[in-house]
Amino acid sequence: SATPMPTTRTTEKESTVSTTGTTIQQPTPSVPTGPGTVTTSGVTETESTTKTTTSGPTPSGPTPHSTTVVTETSSHETTTTGTGSPPTRPPTATVSTATSGPSSPMSTASTTVSPPSVPTSPVRVTTSGTTPTESFTTTSGTTSSNFTTITATTVTTTSGIVSPGSTSSSGPTATSSAVSLSLHSFQTQPGESWWLCECIKAICVEDNIVQVVPVICNPPPKPTCTNGLSPVQVIDEDGCCWHWECDCYCLGWGDPHYVTFDGLYYSYQGNCTYVLVEEINKKVDNFGVYIDNYHCDTRDVVSCPRTLIVRHETQEVRIATVKPNTLQVEVTVNRQAVALPYKKFGLSIYESGINRVVEIPELKMNVTYNGLSFSIRMPYSLFGNNTQGQCGTCSNNTADDCMLPNGNIAQNCETMADHWQVVDPSKPQCSPGLIPTKAPSITPVQPCKESAICELLLGSVFEPCHSFVQPEKYYAACIFDSCVLPNLDLECSSLQIYAATCADQSVCIDWRSHTNGVCSYKCPSDKEYRACGPIKERTCKSSEQNETSTKQVEGCFCPNGTMLYDSSVDVCVKTCGCVGVDKIPREFGEKFTVDCQDCICLEGGSGIVCKPHECTKQNKTSCDGEGFHEVNEVNLEDSCCPIVTCKCNTSLCTTKAPKCTLGFEVHSHIPSGQCCPVYQCVPKRVCVHQNAEFLPNSSVFVDKCQNCFCTNEVNISTQLNIISCEHIPCDTYCEPGYERQPVKGECCGRCVQTKCVIHTASNSNLILSPGEFQNDPYNNCTIYSCVNIHNQLISSTSEITCPAFNEESCKPGTITFLPNGCCKTCAPLQSPTPCSVRERKDFIVYKGCRSENRVVMTECEGTCGTFSLYSAEANSMDYSCSCCRESRTTVKEVKLRCPNGRSISHKYTYVEGCSCRDTECSNSQSSELQSTEENDEASTLSRIKRAISLSSK
């Protein structure tokens, strides 16, 4: 059944009262009033009807009368007779009731009726397997707004209360009652009701008709909860009867596995923050339970719980795991750490075994978390059909457990869980509302060997719990954890949560000792582990524990023969005396000193009473002299009473140490009886040179030309050690072409190149001074030269290219060499060589920069019509001079490389055509001869320079 099973309750459905021929129809409840059949959980209930008839004379005035009423079940007819009589006493009414049978016995009582505070209408509640018992009615007098005198005697006989199908009892049940009622004068309105005594209600109908409804309870049938847990008994709102309810109980553990409120099991591997439970229709301000998951393996495949969050009104409780996969947690409220137990604003937090429990008494709910698993228990009466989140809808029906935020039902809860993300600033990668990613497969890629620990769930260790809680879903979770994360021992969490669920069903399992230490739990030295300990440990400050509770938890508890001093003072004591800030148990009457307070442990009050510790008087100590001051030293005999002595503190001295020069250091000594030192500068027995100190026998650099070292000899005047030096010996040899020249900063100078050293083709070295050129000894066509460009000696080799020469054009014996000694010619020439363009390849040098390769250059060469004739008329020589010169040129460009590595662009003239051009001839023979010689020298020099290739060797 999706609704809680109420207990059997006897109320009135319909009653007819006849007074002096007048019939009054009483109000009927809102439930169906006609006889019928209601089927719930396979139980059929037959409703009944009560008929009451009253006969007798009716007073003409407001004189009350006595009435006798007999009420039976629907198979009987009730007849009431009565006679009116004047009152002989103050206005009172008495009804006597006696009850017997299986219902809760009620002793005879006399009750003074109080006016009702809240008007109520009579309502009948029917439940499965029961038959309501009709109520009885007392009436008297005529219609009046005030009761004056009512005297009534009522006897009720009831039989056949239990209908077929009831599981609580069988056979007829007889009940008789007598109620003694004393009514004082008060005013009521029709529909108002009030309790006469325990579980007997009076209802004002109309016209001074009072309906008395006794509530008779019969145990209802026990329902089956879909979450597999036992239902709980819940007292009805009127406090008379009880009914069954299936508590909302949600679990989570491992990586992680969930069991919804209605018992549906699923696994979900999200690593965001999610809603576990919130209300669908908000009744509690700021209420909800949330879980913060994280990926707990290196592959980011599975998740584990990290923080459980509980919100209630103005408080937010966070129970966070301190170390992954452990039972170590810390508790904060509104982001502030708190000590346990904590109680504030209708919320309490305390330790219960290995768990931290958040309890909200007003909502009758509690949340537990231990770092590996959590549980949420909520009453169905307050949260039934009004929960949503990853824990599902608490309806005792798994069909709606996978409900989405929009109210639709997902195909599976793994898909549903994705939709319950909440905004968490610490997890920006999580965005609620986005399309969820596909859940990872929970099936291992390769089959794994089942863990022996998981087998414990199905074995004899947990067998006592199998009939209360089915182990299959916990076994499946354990197998998954052992296969996917074999190195984290997460399978222990499945056993732990199953054992906790069993303990909740009053079945305690001591299982950790069967895991060969894999799932062991270590307690502090002053406590011992128990698999079955009390939910709240008994303390000296608490009242005696209610031993009727069969629920237990595992955890660390005080050893036998001791008990916890207080829930906030985690100290085990043998006798309940006192425990102070030093956490040491004290017996009543024990005196002790702590924090320099003389204390005594007293029974009652605050327990420990203290007063400041008194010290014996000491002789006053006077500290004279610079640097001395008073110091309190620990008294070995009484640590709270220090001894005053004089101590020297050199930081109080006014004389400062002097600053000594190089080679000297400060020495100090304290004269006897004084505190402050006396300073003086003494030699350090070192050498000093250029603001540096040198130890004896160490090298001292004075300059490059001397080898110096520090001696042990002391200069009497300076008190410093003497430095001894020797000049460095020099090597005077230099390679050919080099000369030793003095260099600043060097002792022996340096071999500097002053001439070019040229390696000839004949493997000999040729030494040339700058500006000097020389033919190769074995080849006149090769010319070597040396130039100095910007203090850089550059040697070059030039090859002379001879003009075309045909020996056959020469007369025999006329072949000779040109002045360059390289090229052959005819002497005299058979025919003049015409003026023409001649090409040659050579390097171009400009301002110290040279072309990278030889460049094709052109020049004009050949003979023109130049002659000298004697003129008899003029009695002198006539001259005709013509020069072979360029007639057509172009400008070309070449890249030159400079010594500093930089490249420049250079333009030069390229001759394309040559021709003979007239020029002046000198008349003076001497000047002509001189000019000829100069021109020959210049021409030769020019030709040589053109032939020189300026290149470094």
Steps between C-alpha positions, in 0.01 A plus 500: 500500500627847419333649807570433869282242670296660780387314806140394559300786641135500618305812414142587416370504144130566533257522792131576517350641822126515551365727775124546549423406147765727358787351302833684484747397230856549634785629278673235295873496422642582158587138426240282323208459742299217361577140589760369260825313455851653495789283382856583610794255477264214437301562819122562480327724751124500553361826629224512759215725592376594843137582564392657830139550603397708797144492643323654791316818592655823401511783757317811399771721633877494521489236770775242434435130516704184539555267206619143478670405172592148389723471189567184306649412162316527171336164554328626816243768565547743786198625701526783748236600751502772752288719719537860584532615861593831658853538622575442864864618487724758324527470123718192441497198274663165569576223252659180627702284259671163548693332220623145460641310205819511292504874467702719730327479838376827646433528870188664634555873521316810601579790273407863513430608146691805377363725227638417159766730359476410131173400337526176308260291294456130574701304248505123466824325389479143378791267437541159348412195702288680763134582562426832668296494816204735520510784743240567763318826552354663810238763461298704747288811519401726223705709270709747696833667465591425862495171681333518834450152638573174322490163666556197283589139551625307202582133459662385176540145380704437188561170321639382171758777473748310286388438144620214281850554368637669811847385595492635853240274664219257424157436643260742666617755747273629771537844644298666771556846632380736763597865497468733794456849363470826684401793279532851626319783333671618180399611153571300184415525133384217273798312356735579790672203664721434801658210678318378807786278608754268339372412150137603569379802301185707550345673198232766515248412228207742541209576730690388807581167337850384606658214310750298707750308286731250675799396287571129520826383336572166337850420363499539121654243264873540445574623147797411278746783425646503149841599636515163680512653848254446782220756537490715813216576738384864490259650751192665347454873527240460778753297702261210551586243236794421277551391143778352287722710277796421272774748583680679219849341517767585238855361487818578308847343513802391300564657162208575543202269526155624596187346650202733467237564766291221350791252470601538133872431452720672238858622453597845375849634423451877476766727653289812567280612790147359494164519678439191711166619634294818483130562551276513194260735676714717722380480860831543685707812439835436322487123545698242305772236511777503236806291411834615355658217297849485347693261276684271739707309244778610266293412192213733596257211451331465838409745775489502879317725747712783640265735687145461631308828526186553711310829480229598745372854530800721589759225539710302253679195640791351305651164596814471288738208454847595629689220325359311198352155564524531878263552792662833590264796462469858623182696567432865421188711546469799269862442393627519862647197679295389802556262790266208564245466636350812340145621553354824371188633330315168501791298362741272682818324389664220697718192469342158495761230470691552175234738369430870527127556536304813407161491672204736457252405776226724363503302174568166675784437257870420523788484253816294564837513322837339576710585195415183309121476525195702589141432601193724517197405712183710476146433626237416242243705688692823427671420168287235331452572126686829545868420430710532187867456412739209462331326797175490302140558607403354836171334401560133585494441125814468288317600180557874562850481653675615180307828480664796323477863619222563245289219647557251220627150573837404350567154353757432769630672809851540355352743246286663768798559730674715238211749504531580870823703478519819704720804443830455685757785461780256584410289194481728195506198269154402625216688330146408610258492212739372234434172321648231727790300376466129448548310823810277506453129473486330837604166352874429528675460166657175611341254743654524843528260787227549755623644826491268799384796708188536283419133555452580870175678412345177380660275761436409858646822642205708378246217490310624811411816306394340169140465611483869591704663222570333166878502429491471117533871413782545751676193359472638144647833613783321681591295192500814284730688740743211531525464120515866393711629790683194636766700685278732706325237716168671424319169533522557877247782464239258362540274805499799732178651361328160497600441862372849590168428327476172691572683824221742415274193486632396844732230360864557598776332298865485616656470154834688495686220677421269205676718237860401589582858588394650165202681654640542851417810700755642745388679814693738728701336776249592769204344315403166354317403183153353523287390210189536715511809716230742616378768261568759770766394746410531865683781681534628852296805403215313330211321663478121497488361147169369376587132477184416299664619175641209300676712237878510519793648308866412457775728623752571774363488852631520853624163632284296732506637852532857372266751345527820301521801728297727272404512134713814467789365715641193327652339810420155640471488879451224753317720745299809419705765671637802314692559179668836447682663212792259549268209405609308814218329698476601865306348787268698723699669775829474310722810518735589217680791339454583132596816313626643831155465654437306820191294421276246664251263340160538665177314435231730368525850359761551234703211644843663521560802723832684467680794652835660414805313627677673791882529500734536798676835538857535367784732596509798260789478256673820385671499159769775474747550219464560132333213311353325805122451535252294699391164357233257621635147502299183535478373852552124490315465830203718395467570129232762561729713717808614305827600665628855432871508406740746333597416144735669260353621173769650276233660281451748785863613480556850359862449385506385139773302331737724295546462124855389431703571187603230254743258650364548850211340688304569815587307812286525809515373853279541802679593818412300805185621675378698200243433229604724212811413291809715436604531132835553319634460143784247461697397185366203312853409369404542134616704200287788370503615137240713325234458775540124511650269760733212412604214724869415534645293210208592274547668162448874475431662166685828469547519120555262207870550498563379853440183699411606857408310815425578863785420740500431872722802563331788681549870433569642843349838416177374343472168686409344164677216322742592216426421132798364300513532113718372206493617134358253247770372240423587135540305170647730227460270198242589230402321181625636159301807401435580868676739734466527882348831594402637840130463584325686779402265783743227397839441648698360207327670215350305216611365163333729249490428125685770306544326162297272278595137501407352163507130428608465134407231251845348544426438873734778614420798718541851366528792743376834363476837667181706455499661149759254366431264210714229348485246217498136573858375477391224268218671311519863387130495420418470871539815712474506882425821689435622856280795599401652835135596512376648825787345695421163350761326284351342190707287261388429146604295201448629142526313176597699182286409202697537178344626175462265211838428340587314182864407482469442121431872455847574633809487293744240611702620794269793572291330776562669831322571834312811587637714784284301746718199429196284450344561161676436168503741205677565164773750497452687282136421440416376154178694500350723758235352732179688441328680790244260650322388819681245718332308786655391826379355834609656827379598851363851554625673817339821621569668836626178648200298381550231236276311261421145605602353158708612200309742282517523116645842414591649156768742379626656175826381356676529157707739281380812330656729237766666713820625329787755518641656176771757432379812322774669298287807459445533865840361581332302779316179575131472416288276723172325446360332821196274513377302809302173514206602725147387588231611260197329662449404876235385745476505882470170682445415868674246724473406873814554712575332836667717767738381775238564769266257323273768355409491127477810274393553140764647261465631142782474242550590125482225242659575156296378206689672211851653432639738232809715423472860609742788440692648789767765546870425451777685695747703294782479752713202466609510857153551620385235259758262628413581856135472431552177318689360793237616746224371281677169460544475877143603567371267234702214632387570857143525385525174311658329798235627735233380265667166493522472876221304655432643845407208710608376838696180496 
